[in-house]
PDB file of C-alpha atoms in Angstrom:
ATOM      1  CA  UNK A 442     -26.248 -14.618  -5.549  1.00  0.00           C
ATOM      2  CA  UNK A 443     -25.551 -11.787  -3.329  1.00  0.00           C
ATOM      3  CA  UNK A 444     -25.811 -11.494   0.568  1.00  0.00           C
ATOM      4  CA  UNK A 445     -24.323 -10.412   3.744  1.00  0.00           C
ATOM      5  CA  UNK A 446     -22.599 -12.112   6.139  1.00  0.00           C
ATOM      6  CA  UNK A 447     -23.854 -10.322   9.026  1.00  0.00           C
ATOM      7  CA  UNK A 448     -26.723  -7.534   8.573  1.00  0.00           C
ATOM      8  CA  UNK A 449     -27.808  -5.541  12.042  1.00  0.00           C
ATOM      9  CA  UNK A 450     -31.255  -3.701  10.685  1.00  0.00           C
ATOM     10  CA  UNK A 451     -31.116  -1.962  14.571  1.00  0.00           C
ATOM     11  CA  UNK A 452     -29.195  -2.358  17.364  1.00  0.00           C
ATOM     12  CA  UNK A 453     -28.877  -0.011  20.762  1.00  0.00           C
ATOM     13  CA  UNK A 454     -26.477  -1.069  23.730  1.00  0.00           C
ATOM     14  CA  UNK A 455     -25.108  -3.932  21.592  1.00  0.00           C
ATOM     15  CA  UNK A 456     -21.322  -5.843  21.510  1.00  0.00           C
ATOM     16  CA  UNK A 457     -19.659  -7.705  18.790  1.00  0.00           C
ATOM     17  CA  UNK A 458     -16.873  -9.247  19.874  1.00  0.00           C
ATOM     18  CA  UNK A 459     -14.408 -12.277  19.144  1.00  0.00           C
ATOM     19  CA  UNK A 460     -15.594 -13.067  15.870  1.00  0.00           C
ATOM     20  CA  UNK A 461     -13.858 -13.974  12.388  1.00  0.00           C
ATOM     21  CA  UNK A 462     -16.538 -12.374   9.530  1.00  0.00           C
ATOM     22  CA  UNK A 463     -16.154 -13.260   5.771  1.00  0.00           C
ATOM     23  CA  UNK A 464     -18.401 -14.133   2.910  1.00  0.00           C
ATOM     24  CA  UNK A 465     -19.779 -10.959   2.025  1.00  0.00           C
ATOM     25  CA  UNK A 466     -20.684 -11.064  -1.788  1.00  0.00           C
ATOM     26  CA  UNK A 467     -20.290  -8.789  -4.346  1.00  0.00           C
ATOM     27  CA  UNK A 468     -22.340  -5.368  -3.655  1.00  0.00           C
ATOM     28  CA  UNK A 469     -22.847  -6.516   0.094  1.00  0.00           C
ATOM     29  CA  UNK A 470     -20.909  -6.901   2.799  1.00  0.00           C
ATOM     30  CA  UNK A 471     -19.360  -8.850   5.512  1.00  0.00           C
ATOM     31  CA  UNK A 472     -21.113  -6.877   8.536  1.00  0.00           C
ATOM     32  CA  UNK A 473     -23.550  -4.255   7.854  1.00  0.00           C
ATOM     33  CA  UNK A 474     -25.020  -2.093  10.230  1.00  0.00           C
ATOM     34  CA  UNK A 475     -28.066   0.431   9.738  1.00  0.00           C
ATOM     35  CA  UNK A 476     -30.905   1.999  11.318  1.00  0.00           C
ATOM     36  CA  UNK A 477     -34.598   2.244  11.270  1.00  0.00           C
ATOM     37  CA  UNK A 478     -36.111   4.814   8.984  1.00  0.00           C
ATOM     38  CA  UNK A 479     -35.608   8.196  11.737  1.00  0.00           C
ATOM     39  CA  UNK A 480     -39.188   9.691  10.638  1.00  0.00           C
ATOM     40  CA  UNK A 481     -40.519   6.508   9.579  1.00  0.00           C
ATOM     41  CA  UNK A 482     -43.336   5.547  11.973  1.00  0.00           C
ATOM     42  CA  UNK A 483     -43.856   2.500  14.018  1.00  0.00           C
ATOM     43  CA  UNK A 484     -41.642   1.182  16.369  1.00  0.00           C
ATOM     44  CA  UNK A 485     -38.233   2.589  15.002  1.00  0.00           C
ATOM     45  CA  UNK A 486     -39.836   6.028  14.745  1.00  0.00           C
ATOM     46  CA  UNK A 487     -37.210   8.452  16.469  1.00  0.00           C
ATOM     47  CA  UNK A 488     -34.719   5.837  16.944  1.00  0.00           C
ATOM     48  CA  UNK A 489     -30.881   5.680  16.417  1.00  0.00           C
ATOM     49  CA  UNK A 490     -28.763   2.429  16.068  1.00  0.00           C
ATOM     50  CA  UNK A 491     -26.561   3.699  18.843  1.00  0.00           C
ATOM     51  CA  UNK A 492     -23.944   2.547  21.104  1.00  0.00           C
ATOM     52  CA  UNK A 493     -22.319  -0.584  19.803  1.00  0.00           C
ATOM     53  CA  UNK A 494     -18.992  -2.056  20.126  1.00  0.00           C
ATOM     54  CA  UNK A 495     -17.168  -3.689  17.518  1.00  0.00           C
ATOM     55  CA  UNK A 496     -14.172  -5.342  19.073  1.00  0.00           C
ATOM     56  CA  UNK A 497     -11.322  -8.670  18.943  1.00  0.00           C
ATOM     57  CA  UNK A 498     -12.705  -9.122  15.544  1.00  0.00           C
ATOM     58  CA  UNK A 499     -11.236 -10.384  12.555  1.00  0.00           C
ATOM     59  CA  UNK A 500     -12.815  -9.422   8.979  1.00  0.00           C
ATOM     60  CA  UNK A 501     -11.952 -11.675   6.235  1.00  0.00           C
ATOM     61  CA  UNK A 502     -13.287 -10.550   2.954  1.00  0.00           C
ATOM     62  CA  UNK A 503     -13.300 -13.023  -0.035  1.00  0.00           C
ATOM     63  CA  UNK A 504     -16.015 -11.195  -2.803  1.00  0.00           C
ATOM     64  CA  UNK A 505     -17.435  -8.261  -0.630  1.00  0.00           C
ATOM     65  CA  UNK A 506     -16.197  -4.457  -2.744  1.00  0.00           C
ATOM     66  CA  UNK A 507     -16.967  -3.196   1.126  1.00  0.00           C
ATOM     67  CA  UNK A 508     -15.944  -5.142   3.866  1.00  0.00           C
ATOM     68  CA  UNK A 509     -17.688  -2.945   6.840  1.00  0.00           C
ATOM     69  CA  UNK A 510     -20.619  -1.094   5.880  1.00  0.00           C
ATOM     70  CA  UNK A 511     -22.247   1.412   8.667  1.00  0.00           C
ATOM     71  CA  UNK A 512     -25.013   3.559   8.032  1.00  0.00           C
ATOM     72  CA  UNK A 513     -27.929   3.644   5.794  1.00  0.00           C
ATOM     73  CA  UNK A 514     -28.933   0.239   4.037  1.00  0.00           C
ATOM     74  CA  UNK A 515     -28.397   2.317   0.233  1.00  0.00           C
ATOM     75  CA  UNK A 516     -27.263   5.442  -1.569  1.00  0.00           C
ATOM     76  CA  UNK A 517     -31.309   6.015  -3.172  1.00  0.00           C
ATOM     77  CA  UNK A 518     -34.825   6.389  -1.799  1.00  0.00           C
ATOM     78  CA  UNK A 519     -34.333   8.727   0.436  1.00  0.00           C
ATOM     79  CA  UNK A 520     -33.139   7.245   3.580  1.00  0.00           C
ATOM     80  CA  UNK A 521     -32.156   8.715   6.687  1.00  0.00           C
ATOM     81  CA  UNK A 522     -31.518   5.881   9.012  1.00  0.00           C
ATOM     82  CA  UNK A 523     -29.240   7.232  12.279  1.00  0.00           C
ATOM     83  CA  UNK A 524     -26.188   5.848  13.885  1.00  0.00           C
ATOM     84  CA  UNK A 525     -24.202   6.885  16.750  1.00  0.00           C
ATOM     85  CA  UNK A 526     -21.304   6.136  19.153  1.00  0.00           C
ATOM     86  CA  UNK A 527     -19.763   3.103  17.898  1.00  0.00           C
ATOM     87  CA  UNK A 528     -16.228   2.015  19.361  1.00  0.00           C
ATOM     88  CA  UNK A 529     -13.749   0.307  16.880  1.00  0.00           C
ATOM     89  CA  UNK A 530     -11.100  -1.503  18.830  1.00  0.00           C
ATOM     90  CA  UNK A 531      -8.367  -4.142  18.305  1.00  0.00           C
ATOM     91  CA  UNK A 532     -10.287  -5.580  15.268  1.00  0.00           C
ATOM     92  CA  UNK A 533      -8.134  -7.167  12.272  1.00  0.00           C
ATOM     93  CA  UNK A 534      -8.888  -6.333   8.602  1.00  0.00           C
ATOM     94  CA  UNK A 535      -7.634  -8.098   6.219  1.00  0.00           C
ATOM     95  CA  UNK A 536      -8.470  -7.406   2.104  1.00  0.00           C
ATOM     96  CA  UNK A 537      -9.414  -9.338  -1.015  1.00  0.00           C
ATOM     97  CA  UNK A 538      -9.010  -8.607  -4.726  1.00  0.00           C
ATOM     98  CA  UNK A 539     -12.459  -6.919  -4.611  1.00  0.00           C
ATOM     99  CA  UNK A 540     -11.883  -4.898  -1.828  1.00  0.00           C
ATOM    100  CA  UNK A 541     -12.574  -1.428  -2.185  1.00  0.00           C
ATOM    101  CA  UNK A 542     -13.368  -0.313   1.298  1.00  0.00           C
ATOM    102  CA  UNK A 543     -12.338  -2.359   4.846  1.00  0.00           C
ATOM    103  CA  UNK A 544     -14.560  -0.028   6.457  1.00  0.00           C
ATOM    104  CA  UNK A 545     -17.171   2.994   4.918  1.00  0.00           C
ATOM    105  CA  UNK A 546     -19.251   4.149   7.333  1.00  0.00           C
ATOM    106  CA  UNK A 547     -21.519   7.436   7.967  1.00  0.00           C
ATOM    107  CA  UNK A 548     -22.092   7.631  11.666  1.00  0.00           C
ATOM    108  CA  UNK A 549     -22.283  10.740  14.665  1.00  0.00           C
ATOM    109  CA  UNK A 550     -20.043  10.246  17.298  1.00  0.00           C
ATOM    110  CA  UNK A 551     -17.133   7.023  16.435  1.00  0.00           C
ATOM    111  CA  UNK A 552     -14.078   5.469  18.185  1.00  0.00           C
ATOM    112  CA  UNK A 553     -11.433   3.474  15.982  1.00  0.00           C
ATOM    113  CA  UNK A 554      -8.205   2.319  18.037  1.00  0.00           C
ATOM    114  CA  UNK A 555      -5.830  -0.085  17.749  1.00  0.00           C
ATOM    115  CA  UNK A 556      -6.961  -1.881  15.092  1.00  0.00           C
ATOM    116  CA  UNK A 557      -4.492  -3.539  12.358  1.00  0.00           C
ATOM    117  CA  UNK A 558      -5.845  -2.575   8.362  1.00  0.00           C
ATOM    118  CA  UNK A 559      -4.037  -4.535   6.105  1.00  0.00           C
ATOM    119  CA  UNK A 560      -5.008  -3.612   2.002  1.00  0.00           C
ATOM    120  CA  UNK A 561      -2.526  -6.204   0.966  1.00  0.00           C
ATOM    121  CA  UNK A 562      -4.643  -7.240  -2.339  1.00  0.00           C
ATOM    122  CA  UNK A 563      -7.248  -5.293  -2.582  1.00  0.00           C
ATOM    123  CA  UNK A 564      -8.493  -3.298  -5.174  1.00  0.00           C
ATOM    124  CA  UNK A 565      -8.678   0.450  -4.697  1.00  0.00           C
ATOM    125  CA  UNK A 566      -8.391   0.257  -1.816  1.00  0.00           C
ATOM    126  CA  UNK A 567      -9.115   2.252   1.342  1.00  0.00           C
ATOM    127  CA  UNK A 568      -8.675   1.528   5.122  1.00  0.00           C
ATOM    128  CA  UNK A 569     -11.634   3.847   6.741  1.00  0.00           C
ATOM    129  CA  UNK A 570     -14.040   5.897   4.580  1.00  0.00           C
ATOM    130  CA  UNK A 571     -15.839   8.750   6.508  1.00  0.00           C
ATOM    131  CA  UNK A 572     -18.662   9.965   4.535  1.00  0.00           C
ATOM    132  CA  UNK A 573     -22.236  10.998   4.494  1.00  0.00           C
ATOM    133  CA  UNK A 574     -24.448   8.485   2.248  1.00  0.00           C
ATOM    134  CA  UNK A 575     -27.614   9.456   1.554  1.00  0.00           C
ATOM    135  CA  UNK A 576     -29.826  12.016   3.835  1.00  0.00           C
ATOM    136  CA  UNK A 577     -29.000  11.053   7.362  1.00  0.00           C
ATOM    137  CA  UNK A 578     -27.272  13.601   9.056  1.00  0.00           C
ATOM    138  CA  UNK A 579     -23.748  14.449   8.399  1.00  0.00           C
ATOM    139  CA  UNK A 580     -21.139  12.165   9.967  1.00  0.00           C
ATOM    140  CA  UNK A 581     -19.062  13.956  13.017  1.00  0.00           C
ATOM    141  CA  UNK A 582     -16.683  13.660  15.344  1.00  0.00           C
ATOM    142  CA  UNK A 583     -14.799  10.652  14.812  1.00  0.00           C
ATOM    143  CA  UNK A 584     -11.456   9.410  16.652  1.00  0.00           C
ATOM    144  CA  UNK A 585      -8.997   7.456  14.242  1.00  0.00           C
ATOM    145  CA  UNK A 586      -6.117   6.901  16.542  1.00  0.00           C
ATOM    146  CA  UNK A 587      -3.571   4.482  17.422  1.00  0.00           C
ATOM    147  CA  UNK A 588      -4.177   2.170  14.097  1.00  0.00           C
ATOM    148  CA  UNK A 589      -1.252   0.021  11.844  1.00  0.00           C
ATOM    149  CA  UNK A 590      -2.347   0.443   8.370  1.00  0.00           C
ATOM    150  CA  UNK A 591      -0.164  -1.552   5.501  1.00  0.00           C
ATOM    151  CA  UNK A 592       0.131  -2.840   2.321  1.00  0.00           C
ATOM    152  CA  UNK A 593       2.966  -5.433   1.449  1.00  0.00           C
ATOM    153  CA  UNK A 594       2.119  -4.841  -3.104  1.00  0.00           C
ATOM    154  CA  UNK A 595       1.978  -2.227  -5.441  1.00  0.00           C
ATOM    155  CA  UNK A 596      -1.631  -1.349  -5.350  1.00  0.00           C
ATOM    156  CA  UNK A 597      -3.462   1.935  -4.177  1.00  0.00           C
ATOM    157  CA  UNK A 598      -2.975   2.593  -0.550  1.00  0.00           C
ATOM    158  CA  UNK A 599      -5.352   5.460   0.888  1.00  0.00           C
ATOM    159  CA  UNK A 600      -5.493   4.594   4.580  1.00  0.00           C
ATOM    160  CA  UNK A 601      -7.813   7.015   5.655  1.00  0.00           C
ATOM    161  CA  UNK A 602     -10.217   8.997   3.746  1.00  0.00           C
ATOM    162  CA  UNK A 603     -12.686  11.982   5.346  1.00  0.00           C
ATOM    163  CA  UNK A 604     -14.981  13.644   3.082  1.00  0.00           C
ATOM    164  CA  UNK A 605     -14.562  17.418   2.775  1.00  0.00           C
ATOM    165  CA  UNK A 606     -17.281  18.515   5.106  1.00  0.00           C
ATOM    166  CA  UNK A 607     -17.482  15.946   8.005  1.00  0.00           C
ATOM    167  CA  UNK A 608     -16.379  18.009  11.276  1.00  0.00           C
ATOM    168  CA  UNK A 609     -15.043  17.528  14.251  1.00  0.00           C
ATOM    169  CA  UNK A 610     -12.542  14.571  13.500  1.00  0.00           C
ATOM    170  CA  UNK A 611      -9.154  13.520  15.679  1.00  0.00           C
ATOM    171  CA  UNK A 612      -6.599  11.865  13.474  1.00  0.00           C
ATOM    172  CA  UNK A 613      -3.269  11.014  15.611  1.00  0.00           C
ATOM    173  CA  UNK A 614      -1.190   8.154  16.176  1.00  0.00           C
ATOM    174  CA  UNK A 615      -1.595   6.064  13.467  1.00  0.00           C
ATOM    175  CA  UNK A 616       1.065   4.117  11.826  1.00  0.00           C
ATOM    176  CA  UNK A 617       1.181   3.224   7.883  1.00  0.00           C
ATOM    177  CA  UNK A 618       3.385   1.337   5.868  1.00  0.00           C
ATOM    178  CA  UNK A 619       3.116   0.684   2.444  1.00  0.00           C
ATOM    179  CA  UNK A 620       6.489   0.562   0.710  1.00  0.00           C
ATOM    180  CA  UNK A 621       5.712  -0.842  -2.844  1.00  0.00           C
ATOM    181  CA  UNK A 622       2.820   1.389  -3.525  1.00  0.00           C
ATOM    182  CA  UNK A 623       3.488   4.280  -6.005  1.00  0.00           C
ATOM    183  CA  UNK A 624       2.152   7.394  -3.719  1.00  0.00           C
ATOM    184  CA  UNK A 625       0.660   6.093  -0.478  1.00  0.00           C
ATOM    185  CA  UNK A 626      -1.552   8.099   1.732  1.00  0.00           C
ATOM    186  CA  UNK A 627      -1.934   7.980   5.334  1.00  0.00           C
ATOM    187  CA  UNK A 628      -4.532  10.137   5.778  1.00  0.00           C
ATOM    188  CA  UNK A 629      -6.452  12.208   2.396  1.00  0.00           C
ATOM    189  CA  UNK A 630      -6.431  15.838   4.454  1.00  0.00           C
ATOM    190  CA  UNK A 631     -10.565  15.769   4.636  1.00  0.00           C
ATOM    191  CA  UNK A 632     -12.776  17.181   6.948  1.00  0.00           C
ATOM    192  CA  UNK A 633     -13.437  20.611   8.477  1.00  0.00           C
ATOM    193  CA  UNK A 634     -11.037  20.766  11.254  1.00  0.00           C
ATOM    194  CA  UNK A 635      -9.642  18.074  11.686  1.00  0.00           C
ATOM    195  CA  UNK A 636      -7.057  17.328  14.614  1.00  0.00           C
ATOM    196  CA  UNK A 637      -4.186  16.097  12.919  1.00  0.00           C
ATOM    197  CA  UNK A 638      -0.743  14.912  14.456  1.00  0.00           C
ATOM    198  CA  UNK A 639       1.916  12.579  15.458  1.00  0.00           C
ATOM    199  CA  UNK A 640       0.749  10.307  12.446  1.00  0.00           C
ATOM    200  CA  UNK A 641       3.632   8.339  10.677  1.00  0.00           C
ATOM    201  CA  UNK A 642       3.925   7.027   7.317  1.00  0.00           C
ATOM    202  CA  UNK A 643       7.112   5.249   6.345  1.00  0.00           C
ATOM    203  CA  UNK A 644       8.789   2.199   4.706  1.00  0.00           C
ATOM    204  CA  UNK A 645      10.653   1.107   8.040  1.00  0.00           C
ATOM    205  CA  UNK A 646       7.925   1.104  10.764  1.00  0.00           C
ATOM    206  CA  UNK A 647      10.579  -1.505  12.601  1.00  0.00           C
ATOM    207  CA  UNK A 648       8.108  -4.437  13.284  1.00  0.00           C
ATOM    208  CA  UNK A 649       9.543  -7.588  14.655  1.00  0.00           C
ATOM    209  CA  UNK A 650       8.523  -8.888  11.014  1.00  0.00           C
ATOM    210  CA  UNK A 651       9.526  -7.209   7.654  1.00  0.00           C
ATOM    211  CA  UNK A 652       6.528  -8.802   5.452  1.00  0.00           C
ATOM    212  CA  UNK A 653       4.067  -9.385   8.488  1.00  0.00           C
ATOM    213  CA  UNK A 654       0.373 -11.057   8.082  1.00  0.00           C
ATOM    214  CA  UNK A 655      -0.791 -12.046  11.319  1.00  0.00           C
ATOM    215  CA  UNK A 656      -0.938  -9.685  14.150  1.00  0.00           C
ATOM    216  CA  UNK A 657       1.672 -10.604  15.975  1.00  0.00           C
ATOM    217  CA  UNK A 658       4.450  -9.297  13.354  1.00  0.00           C
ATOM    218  CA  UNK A 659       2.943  -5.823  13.597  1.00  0.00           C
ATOM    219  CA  UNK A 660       4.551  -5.629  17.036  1.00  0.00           C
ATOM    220  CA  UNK A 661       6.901  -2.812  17.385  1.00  0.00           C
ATOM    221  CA  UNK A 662      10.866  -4.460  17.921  1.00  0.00           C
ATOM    222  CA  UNK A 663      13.098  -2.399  19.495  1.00  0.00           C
ATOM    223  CA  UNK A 664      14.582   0.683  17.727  1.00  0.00           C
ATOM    224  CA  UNK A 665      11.379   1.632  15.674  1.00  0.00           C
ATOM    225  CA  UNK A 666      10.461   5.354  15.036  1.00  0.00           C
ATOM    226  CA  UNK A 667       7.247   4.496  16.462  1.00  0.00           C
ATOM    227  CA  UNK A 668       8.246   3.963  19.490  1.00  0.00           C
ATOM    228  CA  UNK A 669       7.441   6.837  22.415  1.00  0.00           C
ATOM    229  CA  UNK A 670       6.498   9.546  19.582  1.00  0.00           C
ATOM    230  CA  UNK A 671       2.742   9.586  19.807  1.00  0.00           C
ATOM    231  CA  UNK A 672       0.707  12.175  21.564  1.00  0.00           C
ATOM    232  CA  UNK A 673      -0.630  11.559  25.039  1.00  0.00           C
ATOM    233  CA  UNK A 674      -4.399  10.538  24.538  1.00  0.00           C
ATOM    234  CA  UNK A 675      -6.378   9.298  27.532  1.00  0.00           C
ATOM    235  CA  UNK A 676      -9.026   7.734  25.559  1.00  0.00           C
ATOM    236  CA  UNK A 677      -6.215   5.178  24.103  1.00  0.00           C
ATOM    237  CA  UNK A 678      -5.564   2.998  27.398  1.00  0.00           C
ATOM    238  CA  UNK A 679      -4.962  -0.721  25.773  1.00  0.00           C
ATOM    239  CA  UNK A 680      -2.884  -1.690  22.760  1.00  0.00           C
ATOM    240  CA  UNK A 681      -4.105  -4.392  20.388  1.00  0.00           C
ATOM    241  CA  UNK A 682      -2.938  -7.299  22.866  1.00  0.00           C
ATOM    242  CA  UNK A 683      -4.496  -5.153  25.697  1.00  0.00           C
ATOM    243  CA  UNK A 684      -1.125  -4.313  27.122  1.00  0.00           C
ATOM    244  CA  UNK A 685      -1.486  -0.956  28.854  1.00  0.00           C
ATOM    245  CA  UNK A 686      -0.202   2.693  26.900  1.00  0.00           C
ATOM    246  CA  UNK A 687       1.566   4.442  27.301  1.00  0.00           C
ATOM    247  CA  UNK A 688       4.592   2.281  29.196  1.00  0.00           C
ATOM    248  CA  UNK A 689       6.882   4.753  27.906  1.00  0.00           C
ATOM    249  CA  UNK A 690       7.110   8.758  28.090  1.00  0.00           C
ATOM    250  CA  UNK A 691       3.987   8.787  25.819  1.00  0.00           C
ATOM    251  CA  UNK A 692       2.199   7.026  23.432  1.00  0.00           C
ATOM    252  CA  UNK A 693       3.964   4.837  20.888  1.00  0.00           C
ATOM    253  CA  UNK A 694       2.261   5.291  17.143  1.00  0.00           C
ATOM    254  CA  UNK A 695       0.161   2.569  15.906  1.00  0.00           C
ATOM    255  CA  UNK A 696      -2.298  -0.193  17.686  1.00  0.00           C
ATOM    256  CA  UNK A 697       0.988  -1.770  19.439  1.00  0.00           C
ATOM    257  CA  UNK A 698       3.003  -0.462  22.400  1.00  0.00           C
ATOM    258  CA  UNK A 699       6.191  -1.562  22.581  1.00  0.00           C
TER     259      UNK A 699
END
């Protein structure tokens, strides 16, 4: 059989927080969020799922394809369900071999910080997948900043991918590391334009661990490139382990500050 782990059908005002998610099977996923039917009548009529917090998560897939899911319920019938303003923050991802997607979402208005994305065994695998999915309205302005993305094997790394015609979207300060994968990606070039800088792919990031898998080894040891050669953003106050950024003369790259 088939189910979700976790599956919010509307949610306004809402926090989810502290939790380890898994289980997901097959075509559904570990947390799914949508929204009521936007013209639909009744008591969702009009309504958005709308400011929601994900945050101090971890997300364990075992047989989900996607591990996060947000926006509407299915690609057919029609369906524009409405999301907006979600914060992403100092959540850990962590893939299985049917892992496709740690996170595909189509919403208006989204936050993702410091988190850790780690594709280590997936399949084709991506870390965040901005896209429209079936008639809601297009997906905008979107902040991916200040986010580790690795991949310790050989397979497909594409940490971040943004559909051609999503606008308004900041990409900085993210960190990727994938050195056994053929032609790693940090970031696919998508979106109409797209703030893009101070991002930094490489096979020495200088964590205090050389093969890490729990948070802790993505911290930054002394000596990385990472370290200080961010841009200033002041919506990025808190690393992963909530230590304050920047403590330097500007932000270090990825969810960890020296």
């Amino acid at each position: 059989s088939e189910f979700h782990t976790i599956r919010i059908e509307h949610i306004a005002q809402g926090v989810i927080s502290h939790c380890n998610i898994g289980g997901g099977h097959g075509s559904q996923h570990d947390l799914k969020i949508h929204a009521p039917e936007f013209n639909g009548g009744g008591l969702g009529n009009q309504k958005y799922t709308e400011e929601v917090v994900v945050t101090d998560c971890t997300f364990e897939p075992t047989d989900s394809v996607w591990s996060v899911s947000l926006g509407p319920q299915s690609e057919s019938g029609n369906r524009d369900e409405r999301l907006r303003d979600f914060v992403f923050e100092r959540n850990h991802f962590t893939a299985a071999s049917p892992t496709q997607r740690l996170m595909r979402a189509s919403i208006q208005g989204a936050t993702v910080r410091n988190n850790i994305f780690d594709l280590t065994g997936g399949s084709f695998t991506k870390g965040v997948d901005i896209t429209k999915k079936n008639d809601e309205p297009q997906p905008r302005d979107w902040y991916v900043v200040n986010n580790t993305f690795y991949r310790a094997d050989s397979g497909t790394f594409e940490a971040i991918a943004i559909s051609g015609s999503v606008p308004g979207c900041v990409v900085k300060n993210n960190l990727g590391s994938a050195p056994n994968s053929s032609s790693p990606e940090l970031f696919n070039g998508g979106g109409q334009g797209t703030d893009v800088s101070n991002n930094l792919l490489t096979n020495s990031p200088g964590w205090v661990s050389s093969n890490p898998s729990v948070p802790a080894q993505f911290d930054l040891g002394a000596g990385s490139n990472a370290i200080d050669a961010g841009a200033l953003l002041p919506y990025v106050l808190l690393d992963f382990d909530g230590v304050a950024m920047p403590s330097g003369s500007a932000h270090d790259i990825g969810a960890f500050e020296f």
